[in-house]
Amino acid sequence: MDPADFDTALLDPTRLSIVSLLVSVEWAEFGWVRETVGMSPSALSKQVSTLETRGYVEVKKGYVGKRPRTWLALTPTGRAALERHVAALHRIVEESQRAAAERPDA
Amino acid sequence: MSDRVTPPAEAARALRDIERLRAQGRASEQQSRWVGVVFGVAIFAELAAPDFFGDGVRSGISLAVTALIVAYAVMLRTPRGGALLGRPTRVRRSEISPRFARVAQMAIVAVVLLGFVGAPFLPDHLFPYAGTVAGAVLGATLILFGRGLQRGLNSLAMRGDGKHGMNGLAHGSR
């Protein structure tokens, strides 16, 4: 397996979790992502900043009433990166299954 | 780029985690109880009002309920509106099973057609305060079981849908 198939940003399990969570939604509130992933606000902020810098996640800020809110959304670039990463993971699993099946003692 | 090569077991676990989180995202659509209460009261008002104030109020109430539905639909489309409704996320439409969407659309059209075509054939009053009773039952159902019904519909809408939206996420990740 060529390591170049993997996305370095998504090799981090936390960042992979954030992107995986966002793939099925158009947007998600920062608070919901934080609760679901089980992180502190500052830790999540740091990871989201990294993903935002790479153009994987879009961050929108606004107010609902007087309360500030932050929403996260996966960008098409982020989605494509996750697709490539998942395809690379699938290849590893399939190659391993094929190797196991071809082994004479299997 | 990292030189690290993911071992198969780690890759399989990562795929399972991705699928689990994706499913969590799909199941995240929920809203505040007050939304169900407002719609429950609206249904009750629509059905019960003619019993108390005569048929003259029917069009006014219908207009108000339609405006409520339109406002709700518009709010659903924006993060700020969603937050007001108590919705932390909006699930991608591509995550909804096309079969479910078709059935739901047909059901809505059937209900509307039945309302227009069937109404003139119904007797005016099945029994005294029939509209009030129907409104109370439907409104209470929405208020008490609305969130449960929504969860059930959501799981029905997303069920077996792992193959839509994103290639490679669905298979081999179990």
PDB file of C-alpha atoms in Angstrom:
ATOM      1  CA  MET A   1       0.000   0.000   0.000  1.00  0.00           C
ATOM      2  CA  ASP A   2       1.348   3.351  -0.988  1.00  0.00           C
ATOM      3  CA  PRO A   3       1.334   5.654   2.044  1.00  0.00           C
ATOM      4  CA  ALA A   4       0.680   8.527  -0.355  1.00  0.00           C
ATOM      5  CA  ASP A   5      -2.893   7.226  -0.712  1.00  0.00           C
ATOM      6  CA  PHE A   6      -3.637   8.373   2.803  1.00  0.00           C
ATOM      7  CA  ASP A   7      -4.504  11.892   3.753  1.00  0.00           C
ATOM      8  CA  THR A   8      -2.097  12.978   6.487  1.00  0.00           C
ATOM      9  CA  ALA A   9      -4.690  15.230   8.098  1.00  0.00           C
ATOM     10  CA  LEU A  10      -7.096  12.302   8.384  1.00  0.00           C
ATOM     11  CA  LEU A  11      -4.520   9.922   9.860  1.00  0.00           C
ATOM     12  CA  ASP A  12      -5.286  11.648  13.137  1.00  0.00           C
ATOM     13  CA  PRO A  13      -8.263   9.714  14.620  1.00  0.00           C
ATOM     14  CA  THR A  14      -9.865  12.851  16.072  1.00  0.00           C
ATOM     15  CA  ARG A  15      -9.842  14.709  12.774  1.00  0.00           C
ATOM     16  CA  LEU A  16     -11.091  11.580  11.003  1.00  0.00           C
ATOM     17  CA  SER A  17     -13.975  11.404  13.520  1.00  0.00           C
ATOM     18  CA  ILE A  18     -14.936  15.042  12.928  1.00  0.00           C
ATOM     19  CA  VAL A  19     -14.932  14.655   9.150  1.00  0.00           C
ATOM     20  CA  SER A  20     -16.823  11.326   9.340  1.00  0.00           C
ATOM     21  CA  LEU A  21     -19.474  12.925  11.517  1.00  0.00           C
ATOM     22  CA  LEU A  22     -19.923  15.831   9.117  1.00  0.00           C
ATOM     23  CA  VAL A  23     -20.133  13.727   5.952  1.00  0.00           C
ATOM     24  CA  SER A  24     -23.838  12.948   6.344  1.00  0.00           C
ATOM     25  CA  VAL A  25     -24.968  16.445   7.383  1.00  0.00           C
ATOM     26  CA  GLU A  26     -25.164  19.778   5.585  1.00  0.00           C
ATOM     27  CA  TRP A  27     -24.098  21.537   8.761  1.00  0.00           C
ATOM     28  CA  ALA A  28     -23.731  20.757  12.427  1.00  0.00           C
ATOM     29  CA  GLU A  29     -23.547  22.923  15.503  1.00  0.00           C
ATOM     30  CA  PHE A  30     -20.136  23.047  17.121  1.00  0.00           C
ATOM     31  CA  GLY A  31     -21.687  21.985  20.445  1.00  0.00           C
ATOM     32  CA  TRP A  32     -23.271  18.878  18.927  1.00  0.00           C
ATOM     33  CA  VAL A  33     -20.002  17.828  17.285  1.00  0.00           C
ATOM     34  CA  ARG A  34     -18.162  18.395  20.573  1.00  0.00           C
ATOM     35  CA  GLU A  35     -20.654  16.253  22.514  1.00  0.00           C
ATOM     36  CA  THR A  36     -20.700  13.492  19.927  1.00  0.00           C
ATOM     37  CA  VAL A  37     -16.928  13.281  19.537  1.00  0.00           C
ATOM     38  CA  GLY A  38     -16.428  13.769  23.280  1.00  0.00           C
ATOM     39  CA  MET A  39     -13.862  16.550  23.234  1.00  0.00           C
ATOM     40  CA  SER A  40     -13.301  19.788  25.086  1.00  0.00           C
ATOM     41  CA  PRO A  41     -14.221  22.974  23.185  1.00  0.00           C
ATOM     42  CA  SER A  42     -10.580  24.087  22.946  1.00  0.00           C
ATOM     43  CA  ALA A  43      -9.363  20.688  21.686  1.00  0.00           C
ATOM     44  CA  LEU A  44     -12.120  20.595  19.071  1.00  0.00           C
ATOM     45  CA  SER A  45     -11.374  24.191  18.041  1.00  0.00           C
ATOM     46  CA  LYS A  46      -7.749  23.286  17.439  1.00  0.00           C
ATOM     47  CA  GLN A  47      -8.607  20.291  15.257  1.00  0.00           C
ATOM     48  CA  VAL A  48     -11.254  22.238  13.368  1.00  0.00           C
ATOM     49  CA  SER A  49      -8.713  25.003  12.678  1.00  0.00           C
ATOM     50  CA  THR A  50      -6.361  22.450  11.137  1.00  0.00           C
ATOM     51  CA  LEU A  51      -9.169  21.089   8.959  1.00  0.00           C
ATOM     52  CA  GLU A  52     -10.258  24.622   8.027  1.00  0.00           C
ATOM     53  CA  THR A  53      -6.704  25.557   7.007  1.00  0.00           C
ATOM     54  CA  ARG A  54      -6.660  22.595   4.631  1.00  0.00           C
ATOM     55  CA  GLY A  55     -10.034  23.619   3.231  1.00  0.00           C
ATOM     56  CA  TYR A  56     -11.810  20.513   4.517  1.00  0.00           C
ATOM     57  CA  VAL A  57     -14.224  22.205   6.888  1.00  0.00           C
ATOM     58  CA  GLU A  58     -16.092  25.480   6.650  1.00  0.00           C
ATOM     59  CA  VAL A  59     -16.792  27.382   9.851  1.00  0.00           C
ATOM     60  CA  LYS A  60     -19.696  29.804  10.131  1.00  0.00           C
ATOM     61  CA  LYS A  61     -20.328  32.000  13.122  1.00  0.00           C
ATOM     62  CA  GLY A  62     -23.533  33.756  14.042  1.00  0.00           C
ATOM     63  CA  TYR A  63     -25.988  34.592  16.743  1.00  0.00           C
ATOM     64  CA  VAL A  64     -29.268  33.009  17.719  1.00  0.00           C
ATOM     65  CA  GLY A  65     -30.901  35.643  19.858  1.00  0.00           C
ATOM     66  CA  LYS A  66     -28.018  36.966  21.916  1.00  0.00           C
ATOM     67  CA  ARG A  67     -26.169  33.670  22.060  1.00  0.00           C
ATOM     68  CA  PRO A  68     -23.202  33.133  19.753  1.00  0.00           C
ATOM     69  CA  ARG A  69     -23.244  29.910  17.740  1.00  0.00           C
ATOM     70  CA  THR A  70     -20.743  28.192  15.474  1.00  0.00           C
ATOM     71  CA  TRP A  71     -21.662  25.801  12.698  1.00  0.00           C
ATOM     72  CA  LEU A  72     -19.362  23.386  10.898  1.00  0.00           C
ATOM     73  CA  ALA A  73     -19.795  22.018   7.392  1.00  0.00           C
ATOM     74  CA  LEU A  74     -17.711  19.636   5.324  1.00  0.00           C
ATOM     75  CA  THR A  75     -16.511  21.186   2.067  1.00  0.00           C
ATOM     76  CA  PRO A  76     -16.387  19.283  -1.255  1.00  0.00           C
ATOM     77  CA  THR A  77     -12.580  19.159  -0.789  1.00  0.00           C
ATOM     78  CA  GLY A  78     -13.015  17.560   2.621  1.00  0.00           C
ATOM     79  CA  ARG A  79     -15.518  15.083   1.260  1.00  0.00           C
ATOM     80  CA  ALA A  80     -13.170  14.115  -1.580  1.00  0.00           C
ATOM     81  CA  ALA A  81     -10.291  13.705   0.892  1.00  0.00           C
ATOM     82  CA  LEU A  82     -12.403  11.408   3.063  1.00  0.00           C
ATOM     83  CA  GLU A  83     -13.465   9.380   0.015  1.00  0.00           C
ATOM     84  CA  ARG A  84      -9.819   8.883  -0.976  1.00  0.00           C
ATOM     85  CA  HIS A  85      -8.863   7.992   2.576  1.00  0.00           C
ATOM     86  CA  VAL A  86     -11.718   5.477   2.877  1.00  0.00           C
ATOM     87  CA  ALA A  87     -10.803   3.933  -0.477  1.00  0.00           C
ATOM     88  CA  ALA A  88      -7.208   3.491   0.739  1.00  0.00           C
ATOM     89  CA  LEU A  89      -8.440   1.850   3.956  1.00  0.00           C
ATOM     90  CA  HIS A  90     -10.671  -0.476   1.931  1.00  0.00           C
ATOM     91  CA  ARG A  91      -7.744  -1.490  -0.250  1.00  0.00           C
ATOM     92  CA  ILE A  92      -5.713  -2.445   2.816  1.00  0.00           C
ATOM     93  CA  VAL A  93      -8.525  -4.597   4.197  1.00  0.00           C
ATOM     94  CA  GLU A  94      -9.191  -6.244   0.820  1.00  0.00           C
ATOM     95  CA  GLU A  95      -5.507  -6.932   0.163  1.00  0.00           C
ATOM     96  CA  SER A  96      -5.175  -8.496   3.579  1.00  0.00           C
ATOM     97  CA  GLN A  97      -8.259 -10.657   2.987  1.00  0.00           C
ATOM     98  CA  ARG A  98      -6.915 -11.716  -0.421  1.00  0.00           C
ATOM     99  CA  ALA A  99      -3.513 -12.565   1.069  1.00  0.00           C
ATOM    100  CA  ALA A 100      -5.174 -14.620   3.804  1.00  0.00           C
ATOM    101  CA  ALA A 101      -7.261 -16.524   1.248  1.00  0.00           C
ATOM    102  CA  GLU A 102      -4.209 -17.287  -0.926  1.00  0.00           C
ATOM    103  CA  ARG A 103      -2.162 -18.584   2.005  1.00  0.00           C
ATOM    104  CA  PRO A 104      -1.803 -22.388   1.643  1.00  0.00           C
ATOM    105  CA  ASP A 105      -2.681 -23.112   5.275  1.00  0.00           C
ATOM    106  CA  ALA A 106      -5.810 -20.950   5.067  1.00  0.00           C
TER     107      ALA A 106
ATOM    108  CA  MET B   1       3.508  12.572   3.782  1.00  0.00           C
ATOM    109  CA  SER B   2       3.751   9.982   6.507  1.00  0.00           C
ATOM    110  CA  ASP B   3       5.618   6.688   5.988  1.00  0.00           C
ATOM    111  CA  ARG B   4       3.218   4.937   8.278  1.00  0.00           C
ATOM    112  CA  VAL B   5       1.365   2.015   6.703  1.00  0.00           C
ATOM    113  CA  THR B   6      -1.914   1.192   8.397  1.00  0.00           C
ATOM    114  CA  PRO B   7      -2.169  -2.467   9.351  1.00  0.00           C
ATOM    115  CA  PRO B   8      -5.334  -4.273   8.189  1.00  0.00           C
ATOM    116  CA  ALA B   9      -6.898  -4.532  11.649  1.00  0.00           C
ATOM    117  CA  GLU B  10      -6.411  -0.831  12.242  1.00  0.00           C
ATOM    118  CA  ALA B  11      -7.830  -0.039   8.811  1.00  0.00           C
ATOM    119  CA  ALA B  12     -10.888  -2.209   9.454  1.00  0.00           C
ATOM    120  CA  ARG B  13     -11.440  -0.514  12.807  1.00  0.00           C
ATOM    121  CA  ALA B  14     -11.116   2.927  11.217  1.00  0.00           C
ATOM    122  CA  LEU B  15     -13.713   1.956   8.595  1.00  0.00           C
ATOM    123  CA  ARG B  16     -16.106   0.737  11.284  1.00  0.00           C
ATOM    124  CA  ASP B  17     -15.647   4.004  13.202  1.00  0.00           C
ATOM    125  CA  ILE B  18     -16.272   6.070  10.082  1.00  0.00           C
ATOM    126  CA  GLU B  19     -19.494   4.175   9.350  1.00  0.00           C
ATOM    127  CA  ARG B  20     -20.640   4.468  12.994  1.00  0.00           C
ATOM    128  CA  LEU B  21     -20.058   8.231  13.037  1.00  0.00           C
ATOM    129  CA  ARG B  22     -21.727   8.650   9.683  1.00  0.00           C
ATOM    130  CA  ALA B  23     -24.769   6.792  11.052  1.00  0.00           C
ATOM    131  CA  GLN B  24     -24.729   9.070  14.114  1.00  0.00           C
ATOM    132  CA  GLY B  25     -24.807  12.064  11.800  1.00  0.00           C
ATOM    133  CA  ARG B  26     -27.765  10.600   9.904  1.00  0.00           C
ATOM    134  CA  ALA B  27     -29.636   9.936  13.154  1.00  0.00           C
ATOM    135  CA  SER B  28     -28.982  13.411  14.528  1.00  0.00           C
ATOM    136  CA  GLU B  29     -32.116  15.114  13.208  1.00  0.00           C
ATOM    137  CA  GLN B  30     -34.237  16.093  16.176  1.00  0.00           C
ATOM    138  CA  GLN B  31     -36.045  19.195  17.317  1.00  0.00           C
ATOM    139  CA  SER B  32     -37.424  20.853  20.397  1.00  0.00           C
ATOM    140  CA  ARG B  33     -40.645  19.608  21.889  1.00  0.00           C
ATOM    141  CA  TRP B  34     -42.245  23.042  21.483  1.00  0.00           C
ATOM    142  CA  VAL B  35     -42.299  22.528  17.693  1.00  0.00           C
ATOM    143  CA  GLY B  36     -44.545  19.473  18.143  1.00  0.00           C
ATOM    144  CA  VAL B  37     -46.681  21.425  20.611  1.00  0.00           C
ATOM    145  CA  VAL B  38     -47.155  24.311  18.145  1.00  0.00           C
ATOM    146  CA  PHE B  39     -48.140  21.960  15.314  1.00  0.00           C
ATOM    147  CA  GLY B  40     -50.376  19.921  17.636  1.00  0.00           C
ATOM    148  CA  VAL B  41     -52.215  23.065  18.706  1.00  0.00           C
ATOM    149  CA  ALA B  42     -52.426  24.220  15.059  1.00  0.00           C
ATOM    150  CA  ILE B  43     -54.028  20.931  13.980  1.00  0.00           C
ATOM    151  CA  PHE B  44     -56.452  21.093  16.886  1.00  0.00           C
ATOM    152  CA  ALA B  45     -57.359  24.702  16.036  1.00  0.00           C
ATOM    153  CA  GLU B  46     -57.855  23.880  12.357  1.00  0.00           C
ATOM    154  CA  LEU B  47     -60.204  20.968  13.040  1.00  0.00           C
ATOM    155  CA  ALA B  48     -61.984  22.293  16.129  1.00  0.00           C
ATOM    156  CA  ALA B  49     -62.555  25.938  15.151  1.00  0.00           C
ATOM    157  CA  PRO B  50     -65.504  25.284  12.764  1.00  0.00           C
ATOM    158  CA  ASP B  51     -67.343  23.439  15.569  1.00  0.00           C
ATOM    159  CA  PHE B  52     -67.281  26.560  17.722  1.00  0.00           C
ATOM    160  CA  PHE B  53     -67.166  29.485  15.281  1.00  0.00           C
ATOM    161  CA  GLY B  54     -68.851  28.080  12.181  1.00  0.00           C
ATOM    162  CA  ASP B  55     -67.487  27.257   8.730  1.00  0.00           C
ATOM    163  CA  GLY B  56     -66.575  30.896   8.093  1.00  0.00           C
ATOM    164  CA  VAL B  57     -63.346  30.588  10.069  1.00  0.00           C
ATOM    165  CA  ARG B  58     -62.124  27.546   8.127  1.00  0.00           C
ATOM    166  CA  SER B  59     -60.283  29.461   5.370  1.00  0.00           C
ATOM    167  CA  GLY B  60     -58.634  31.870   7.834  1.00  0.00           C
ATOM    168  CA  ILE B  61     -57.346  29.039  10.012  1.00  0.00           C
ATOM    169  CA  SER B  62     -56.149  27.065   6.969  1.00  0.00           C
ATOM    170  CA  LEU B  63     -54.239  30.120   5.773  1.00  0.00           C
ATOM    171  CA  ALA B  64     -52.585  30.539   9.184  1.00  0.00           C
ATOM    172  CA  VAL B  65     -51.612  26.840   9.307  1.00  0.00           C
ATOM    173  CA  THR B  66     -50.198  27.024   5.767  1.00  0.00           C
ATOM    174  CA  ALA B  67     -48.139  30.096   6.745  1.00  0.00           C
ATOM    175  CA  LEU B  68     -46.867  28.179   9.775  1.00  0.00           C
ATOM    176  CA  ILE B  69     -45.808  25.224   7.601  1.00  0.00           C
ATOM    177  CA  VAL B  70     -44.057  27.524   5.099  1.00  0.00           C
ATOM    178  CA  ALA B  71     -42.218  29.349   7.905  1.00  0.00           C
ATOM    179  CA  TYR B  72     -41.149  25.999   9.356  1.00  0.00           C
ATOM    180  CA  ALA B  73     -39.884  24.775   5.966  1.00  0.00           C
ATOM    181  CA  VAL B  74     -37.893  27.993   5.449  1.00  0.00           C
ATOM    182  CA  MET B  75     -36.367  27.807   8.945  1.00  0.00           C
ATOM    183  CA  LEU B  76     -35.291  24.218   8.332  1.00  0.00           C
ATOM    184  CA  ARG B  77     -33.077  25.336   5.478  1.00  0.00           C
ATOM    185  CA  THR B  78     -30.822  27.681   7.457  1.00  0.00           C
ATOM    186  CA  PRO B  79     -28.496  26.955  10.394  1.00  0.00           C
ATOM    187  CA  ARG B  80     -29.950  29.863  12.371  1.00  0.00           C
ATOM    188  CA  GLY B  81     -33.535  28.754  11.745  1.00  0.00           C
ATOM    189  CA  GLY B  82     -32.583  25.183  12.579  1.00  0.00           C
ATOM    190  CA  ALA B  83     -31.064  26.357  15.868  1.00  0.00           C
ATOM    191  CA  LEU B  84     -34.313  28.172  16.739  1.00  0.00           C
ATOM    192  CA  LEU B  85     -36.182  24.909  16.124  1.00  0.00           C
ATOM    193  CA  GLY B  86     -33.707  23.068  18.356  1.00  0.00           C
ATOM    194  CA  ARG B  87     -32.071  21.231  15.471  1.00  0.00           C
ATOM    195  CA  PRO B  88     -28.291  20.928  15.860  1.00  0.00           C
ATOM    196  CA  THR B  89     -27.813  19.507  12.353  1.00  0.00           C
ATOM    197  CA  ARG B  90     -29.428  19.186   8.960  1.00  0.00           C
ATOM    198  CA  VAL B  91     -29.025  15.775   7.364  1.00  0.00           C
ATOM    199  CA  ARG B  92     -28.018  15.805   3.695  1.00  0.00           C
ATOM    200  CA  ARG B  93     -30.937  15.051   1.401  1.00  0.00           C
ATOM    201  CA  SER B  94     -28.706  12.531  -0.403  1.00  0.00           C
ATOM    202  CA  GLU B  95     -28.692  10.452   2.793  1.00  0.00           C
ATOM    203  CA  ILE B  96     -32.438   9.887   2.520  1.00  0.00           C
ATOM    204  CA  SER B  97     -33.387   6.699   0.731  1.00  0.00           C
ATOM    205  CA  PRO B  98     -34.871   7.632  -2.695  1.00  0.00           C
ATOM    206  CA  ARG B  99     -37.513   4.942  -2.207  1.00  0.00           C
ATOM    207  CA  PHE B 100     -38.624   6.491   1.081  1.00  0.00           C
ATOM    208  CA  ALA B 101     -38.674   9.979  -0.469  1.00  0.00           C
ATOM    209  CA  ARG B 102     -40.877   8.694  -3.322  1.00  0.00           C
ATOM    210  CA  VAL B 103     -43.304   6.952  -0.943  1.00  0.00           C
ATOM    211  CA  ALA B 104     -43.450  10.042   1.314  1.00  0.00           C
ATOM    212  CA  GLN B 105     -44.177  12.345  -1.633  1.00  0.00           C
ATOM    213  CA  MET B 106     -46.909  10.019  -2.890  1.00  0.00           C
ATOM    214  CA  ALA B 107     -48.434   9.843   0.607  1.00  0.00           C
ATOM    215  CA  ILE B 108     -48.504  13.647   0.883  1.00  0.00           C
ATOM    216  CA  VAL B 109     -50.123  13.990  -2.561  1.00  0.00           C
ATOM    217  CA  ALA B 110     -52.663  11.274  -1.665  1.00  0.00           C
ATOM    218  CA  VAL B 111     -53.610  13.021   1.598  1.00  0.00           C
ATOM    219  CA  VAL B 112     -54.018  16.391  -0.180  1.00  0.00           C
ATOM    220  CA  LEU B 113     -56.096  14.807  -2.970  1.00  0.00           C
ATOM    221  CA  LEU B 114     -58.267  12.985  -0.449  1.00  0.00           C
ATOM    222  CA  GLY B 115     -58.782  16.271   1.389  1.00  0.00           C
ATOM    223  CA  PHE B 116     -59.942  18.060  -1.769  1.00  0.00           C
ATOM    224  CA  VAL B 117     -61.805  15.259  -3.553  1.00  0.00           C
ATOM    225  CA  GLY B 118     -63.156  13.361  -0.564  1.00  0.00           C
ATOM    226  CA  ALA B 119     -64.293  16.245   1.637  1.00  0.00           C
ATOM    227  CA  PRO B 120     -67.482  17.112  -0.313  1.00  0.00           C
ATOM    228  CA  PHE B 121     -68.665  13.523  -0.004  1.00  0.00           C
ATOM    229  CA  LEU B 122     -68.281  13.366   3.751  1.00  0.00           C
ATOM    230  CA  PRO B 123     -71.393  14.098   5.826  1.00  0.00           C
ATOM    231  CA  ASP B 124     -71.224  17.520   7.442  1.00  0.00           C
ATOM    232  CA  HIS B 125     -71.372  16.224  10.973  1.00  0.00           C
ATOM    233  CA  LEU B 126     -70.630  12.578  11.752  1.00  0.00           C
ATOM    234  CA  PHE B 127     -71.505  13.431  15.338  1.00  0.00           C
ATOM    235  CA  PRO B 128     -71.482  16.664  17.360  1.00  0.00           C
ATOM    236  CA  TYR B 129     -67.999  18.090  17.811  1.00  0.00           C
ATOM    237  CA  ALA B 130     -66.448  15.447  15.531  1.00  0.00           C
ATOM    238  CA  GLY B 131     -63.814  17.954  14.347  1.00  0.00           C
ATOM    239  CA  THR B 132     -62.901  18.814  17.937  1.00  0.00           C
ATOM    240  CA  VAL B 133     -62.490  15.155  18.833  1.00  0.00           C
ATOM    241  CA  ALA B 134     -60.393  14.452  15.707  1.00  0.00           C
ATOM    242  CA  GLY B 135     -58.299  17.574  16.340  1.00  0.00           C
ATOM    243  CA  ALA B 136     -57.751  16.639  19.983  1.00  0.00           C
ATOM    244  CA  VAL B 137     -56.651  13.096  19.051  1.00  0.00           C
ATOM    245  CA  LEU B 138     -54.345  14.203  16.217  1.00  0.00           C
ATOM    246  CA  GLY B 139     -52.954  17.182  18.146  1.00  0.00           C
ATOM    247  CA  ALA B 140     -52.311  15.140  21.285  1.00  0.00           C
ATOM    248  CA  THR B 141     -50.643  12.392  19.218  1.00  0.00           C
ATOM    249  CA  LEU B 142     -48.311  14.970  17.694  1.00  0.00           C
ATOM    250  CA  ILE B 143     -47.539  16.600  21.033  1.00  0.00           C
ATOM    251  CA  LEU B 144     -47.020  13.377  22.981  1.00  0.00           C
ATOM    252  CA  PHE B 145     -45.481  11.117  20.351  1.00  0.00           C
ATOM    253  CA  GLY B 146     -44.170  13.606  17.768  1.00  0.00           C
ATOM    254  CA  ARG B 147     -40.512  13.146  18.649  1.00  0.00           C
ATOM    255  CA  GLY B 148     -40.844   9.359  18.731  1.00  0.00           C
ATOM    256  CA  LEU B 149     -42.672   9.388  15.394  1.00  0.00           C
ATOM    257  CA  GLN B 150     -39.953  11.585  13.928  1.00  0.00           C
ATOM    258  CA  ARG B 151     -37.231   9.228  15.162  1.00  0.00           C
ATOM    259  CA  GLY B 152     -39.114   6.263  13.653  1.00  0.00           C
ATOM    260  CA  LEU B 153     -39.531   8.042  10.317  1.00  0.00           C
ATOM    261  CA  ASN B 154     -35.858   9.041  10.330  1.00  0.00           C
ATOM    262  CA  SER B 155     -34.670   5.492  10.850  1.00  0.00           C
ATOM    263  CA  LEU B 156     -37.060   4.318   8.128  1.00  0.00           C
ATOM    264  CA  ALA B 157     -35.818   7.027   5.769  1.00  0.00           C
ATOM    265  CA  MET B 158     -32.141   6.223   6.283  1.00  0.00           C
ATOM    266  CA  ARG B 159     -32.409   2.457   6.628  1.00  0.00           C
ATOM    267  CA  GLY B 160     -30.389   0.433   4.111  1.00  0.00           C
ATOM    268  CA  ASP B 161     -29.099   3.650   2.678  1.00  0.00           C
ATOM    269  CA  GLY B 162     -25.416   3.155   3.275  1.00  0.00           C
ATOM    270  CA  LYS B 163     -24.716   2.789  -0.422  1.00  0.00           C
ATOM    271  CA  HIS B 164     -25.874   6.286  -1.286  1.00  0.00           C
ATOM    272  CA  GLY B 165     -23.887   9.458  -1.136  1.00  0.00           C
ATOM    273  CA  MET B 166     -20.366   8.223  -0.742  1.00  0.00           C
ATOM    274  CA  ASN B 167     -18.634   5.390  -2.573  1.00  0.00           C
ATOM    275  CA  GLY B 168     -16.624   3.024  -0.511  1.00  0.00           C
ATOM    276  CA  LEU B 169     -18.011   4.004   2.874  1.00  0.00           C
ATOM    277  CA  ALA B 170     -20.685   1.389   2.997  1.00  0.00           C
ATOM    278  CA  HIS B 171     -19.119  -1.916   2.144  1.00  0.00           C
ATOM    279  CA  GLY B 172     -16.270  -3.670   3.814  1.00  0.00           C
ATOM    280  CA  SER B 173     -16.590  -1.573   6.899  1.00  0.00           C
ATOM    281  CA  ARG B 174     -18.512  -4.015   9.017  1.00  0.00           C
TER     282      ARG B 174
END
